[in-house]
Amino acid sequence: MSAPTLTTARLTMNPPTRADFEDSRAMWADPLVIRHVGGRPFTEEESWTRLMRARGLWEVLGYGYWAVRETSTGRYVGEVGFGDLRRDLEPSLYGLPEMGWVLAAWAHGHGFGTEAVRAGLAWIDEALTPPVVPCIIDVENTPSIALATKVGFTLKTHATYKGAPIVVMERRV
């Protein structure tokens, strides 16, 4: 499946390209952004690998991540999408389209996350109709937990991933 472009009232969501790399790299190096995602800035190599994985998911699984930009300005908002990331995690999420999102610091608090996540969920509901979509969130990331709850995710369990306490949430169709 080729990756679709999604549009909302304020956002354009495209499959990531090489042209998105510098914006993505800057976002993943921002201490404010990564404080709940590993806690340390990503290296250029790690950011490049993330971009390649985000693009490759579409080819392998038929779903993946979008690079999100504000339509009116072209400004990079962040990344939203799905992946079967084969995490070493209990409960297992293998085979499920795990949803994830990350926003550039400037984009926090403007409703962009909710808008992009809703667009992604609407797409996957129509394209793949999965019975469940999970997500994992650092327990201290209260804005992200609030966003997940707002769009229909509910708490499944608490767990630990790479030594950090997380919540595993799910959205059933």
Tab-separated table of C-alpha atoms in Angstrom:
chain	number	residue	atom	x	y	z
A	1	MET	CA	0.000	0.000	0.000
A	2	SER	CA	1.336	3.401	-0.875
A	3	ALA	CA	1.307	5.879	1.956
A	4	PRO	CA	-1.558	8.352	1.721
A	5	THR	CA	-1.427	12.068	2.350
A	6	LEU	CA	-3.938	13.197	4.972
A	7	THR	CA	-5.202	16.723	5.410
A	8	THR	CA	-7.091	18.305	8.273
A	9	ALA	CA	-8.308	21.833	8.893
A	10	ARG	CA	-4.776	22.977	9.771
A	11	LEU	CA	-2.397	20.127	8.978
A	12	THR	CA	-0.898	18.192	6.084
A	13	MET	CA	0.352	14.682	6.893
A	14	ASN	CA	2.721	13.113	4.338
A	15	PRO	CA	4.911	10.032	4.444
A	16	PRO	CA	8.333	11.239	5.589
A	17	THR	CA	10.946	12.129	2.981
A	18	ARG	CA	14.579	13.127	3.033
A	19	ALA	CA	13.418	16.756	3.018
A	20	ASP	CA	11.887	16.212	6.485
A	21	PHE	CA	15.144	15.033	8.033
A	22	GLU	CA	16.566	18.298	9.386
A	23	ASP	CA	13.273	19.238	11.028
A	24	SER	CA	12.857	15.739	12.444
A	25	ARG	CA	16.465	15.653	13.689
A	26	ALA	CA	16.052	19.005	15.430
A	27	MET	CA	12.852	17.821	17.101
A	28	TRP	CA	14.431	14.576	18.372
A	29	ALA	CA	17.411	16.554	19.737
A	30	ASP	CA	15.216	18.958	21.736
A	31	PRO	CA	15.391	18.167	25.482
A	32	LEU	CA	11.811	19.364	25.973
A	33	VAL	CA	10.535	16.928	23.334
A	34	ILE	CA	12.482	13.834	24.396
A	35	ARG	CA	12.143	14.137	28.162
A	36	HIS	CA	9.469	11.384	28.078
A	37	VAL	CA	10.972	9.452	25.151
A	38	GLY	CA	14.210	7.999	26.435
A	39	GLY	CA	15.249	11.175	28.227
A	40	ARG	CA	18.262	12.030	26.083
A	41	PRO	CA	18.623	13.812	22.739
A	42	PHE	CA	18.831	11.495	19.751
A	43	THR	CA	22.010	11.445	17.704
A	44	GLU	CA	21.922	12.270	14.012
A	45	GLU	CA	22.296	8.542	13.287
A	46	GLU	CA	19.351	7.655	15.536
A	47	SER	CA	17.190	10.343	13.956
A	48	TRP	CA	18.086	9.135	10.459
A	49	THR	CA	17.256	5.542	11.439
A	50	ARG	CA	13.874	6.670	12.778
A	51	LEU	CA	13.102	8.452	9.512
A	52	MET	CA	14.076	5.376	7.476
A	53	ARG	CA	11.974	3.115	9.715
A	54	ALA	CA	8.998	5.467	9.508
A	55	ARG	CA	9.134	5.365	5.711
A	56	GLY	CA	9.850	1.630	5.509
A	57	LEU	CA	6.879	0.658	7.669
A	58	TRP	CA	4.585	1.705	4.814
A	59	GLU	CA	6.303	-0.670	2.378
A	60	VAL	CA	6.424	-3.633	4.753
A	61	LEU	CA	3.176	-3.306	6.724
A	62	GLY	CA	0.908	-1.025	4.716
A	63	TYR	CA	0.870	1.516	7.541
A	64	GLY	CA	3.449	3.769	9.117
A	65	TYR	CA	4.204	7.305	10.225
A	66	TRP	CA	3.452	10.668	8.701
A	67	ALA	CA	5.517	13.840	8.849
A	68	VAL	CA	3.054	16.483	10.003
A	69	ARG	CA	3.263	20.106	8.886
A	70	GLU	CA	1.120	23.135	9.489
A	71	THR	CA	-0.522	23.690	6.115
A	72	SER	CA	-0.566	27.492	6.212
A	73	THR	CA	3.142	27.884	7.051
A	74	GLY	CA	4.794	24.576	6.139
A	75	ARG	CA	6.259	24.505	9.640
A	76	TYR	CA	7.170	21.037	10.953
A	77	VAL	CA	4.686	19.983	13.654
A	78	GLY	CA	5.921	16.453	14.342
A	79	GLU	CA	5.329	12.798	13.578
A	80	VAL	CA	2.195	10.692	14.002
A	81	GLY	CA	1.465	7.161	12.905
A	82	PHE	CA	1.502	3.436	13.475
A	83	GLY	CA	4.047	0.636	13.642
A	84	ASP	CA	4.438	-2.974	14.650
A	85	LEU	CA	7.699	-2.229	16.433
A	86	ARG	CA	8.278	-5.684	17.971
A	87	ARG	CA	8.973	-4.171	21.363
A	88	ASP	CA	10.360	-6.336	24.141
A	89	LEU	CA	7.314	-5.617	26.269
A	90	GLU	CA	4.655	-7.425	28.257
A	91	PRO	CA	1.876	-7.371	27.332
A	92	SER	CA	3.036	-8.102	23.801
A	93	LEU	CA	1.944	-5.700	21.086
A	94	TYR	CA	3.218	-7.931	18.247
A	95	GLY	CA	1.082	-7.773	15.153
A	96	LEU	CA	-0.829	-4.701	16.308
A	97	PRO	CA	-0.673	-1.220	14.749
A	98	GLU	CA	0.766	0.582	17.775
A	99	MET	CA	0.081	4.292	17.523
A	100	GLY	CA	2.639	6.911	18.400
A	101	TRP	CA	3.017	10.672	18.204
A	102	VAL	CA	5.617	13.293	18.969
A	103	LEU	CA	5.340	17.036	18.456
A	104	ALA	CA	7.948	19.746	18.106
A	105	ALA	CA	8.079	21.895	21.246
A	106	TRP	CA	6.599	24.946	19.498
A	107	ALA	CA	3.520	22.868	18.549
A	108	HIS	CA	2.609	21.827	22.102
A	109	GLY	CA	-0.658	23.201	23.439
A	110	HIS	CA	-2.242	24.201	20.119
A	111	GLY	CA	-4.442	21.132	19.536
A	112	PHE	CA	-2.240	19.870	16.694
A	113	GLY	CA	-1.669	16.528	18.422
A	114	THR	CA	-5.368	15.849	18.824
A	115	GLU	CA	-6.046	16.896	15.232
A	116	ALA	CA	-3.297	14.699	13.761
A	117	VAL	CA	-4.020	11.677	15.966
A	118	ARG	CA	-7.717	11.816	15.078
A	119	ALA	CA	-6.834	11.955	11.376
A	120	GLY	CA	-4.527	8.956	11.721
A	121	LEU	CA	-7.149	6.960	13.618
A	122	ALA	CA	-9.825	7.790	11.040
A	123	TRP	CA	-7.492	6.568	8.303
A	124	ILE	CA	-6.590	3.272	10.008
A	125	ASP	CA	-10.218	2.598	10.954
A	126	GLU	CA	-11.174	2.851	7.284
A	127	ALA	CA	-8.086	1.294	5.676
A	128	LEU	CA	-7.377	-1.636	7.999
A	129	THR	CA	-10.217	-1.842	10.555
A	130	PRO	CA	-8.011	-3.262	13.323
A	131	PRO	CA	-9.960	-4.506	16.366
A	132	VAL	CA	-7.538	-2.731	18.696
A	133	VAL	CA	-4.923	0.020	18.402
A	134	PRO	CA	-2.498	0.208	21.347
A	135	CYS	CA	-0.127	2.955	22.439
A	136	ILE	CA	2.489	3.230	25.169
A	137	ILE	CA	3.185	6.422	27.099
A	138	ASP	CA	5.627	7.357	29.857
A	139	VAL	CA	3.638	7.589	33.104
A	140	GLU	CA	4.857	11.155	33.682
A	141	ASN	CA	3.734	12.369	30.252
A	142	THR	CA	0.357	13.636	31.422
A	143	PRO	CA	-0.344	15.752	28.295
A	144	SER	CA	0.086	12.693	26.071
A	145	ILE	CA	-2.054	10.528	28.358
A	146	ALA	CA	-4.735	13.232	28.253
A	147	LEU	CA	-4.564	13.334	24.445
A	148	ALA	CA	-4.881	9.535	24.240
A	149	THR	CA	-7.881	9.569	26.570
A	150	LYS	CA	-9.499	12.399	24.603
A	151	VAL	CA	-9.385	10.386	21.352
A	152	GLY	CA	-10.726	7.179	22.886
A	153	PHE	CA	-7.790	5.237	24.334
A	154	THR	CA	-8.315	3.587	27.719
A	155	LEU	CA	-5.820	2.247	30.226
A	156	LYS	CA	-5.005	-1.420	29.729
A	157	THR	CA	-2.151	-1.820	32.215
A	158	HIS	CA	1.009	-0.384	33.705
A	159	ALA	CA	4.316	-1.848	32.519
A	160	THR	CA	8.013	-1.095	32.187
A	161	TYR	CA	9.770	-0.477	28.884
A	162	LYS	CA	13.555	-0.058	28.733
A	163	GLY	CA	13.569	0.547	32.469
A	164	ALA	CA	10.946	3.303	32.415
A	165	PRO	CA	7.429	3.013	33.845
A	166	ILE	CA	4.762	3.323	31.153
A	167	VAL	CA	1.051	2.961	30.652
A	168	VAL	CA	-0.226	0.679	27.930
A	169	MET	CA	-3.426	2.092	26.510
A	170	GLU	CA	-5.721	0.761	23.822
A	171	ARG	CA	-8.506	1.922	21.592
A	172	ARG	CA	-11.043	-0.638	20.494
A	173	VAL	CA	-13.152	-0.102	17.416
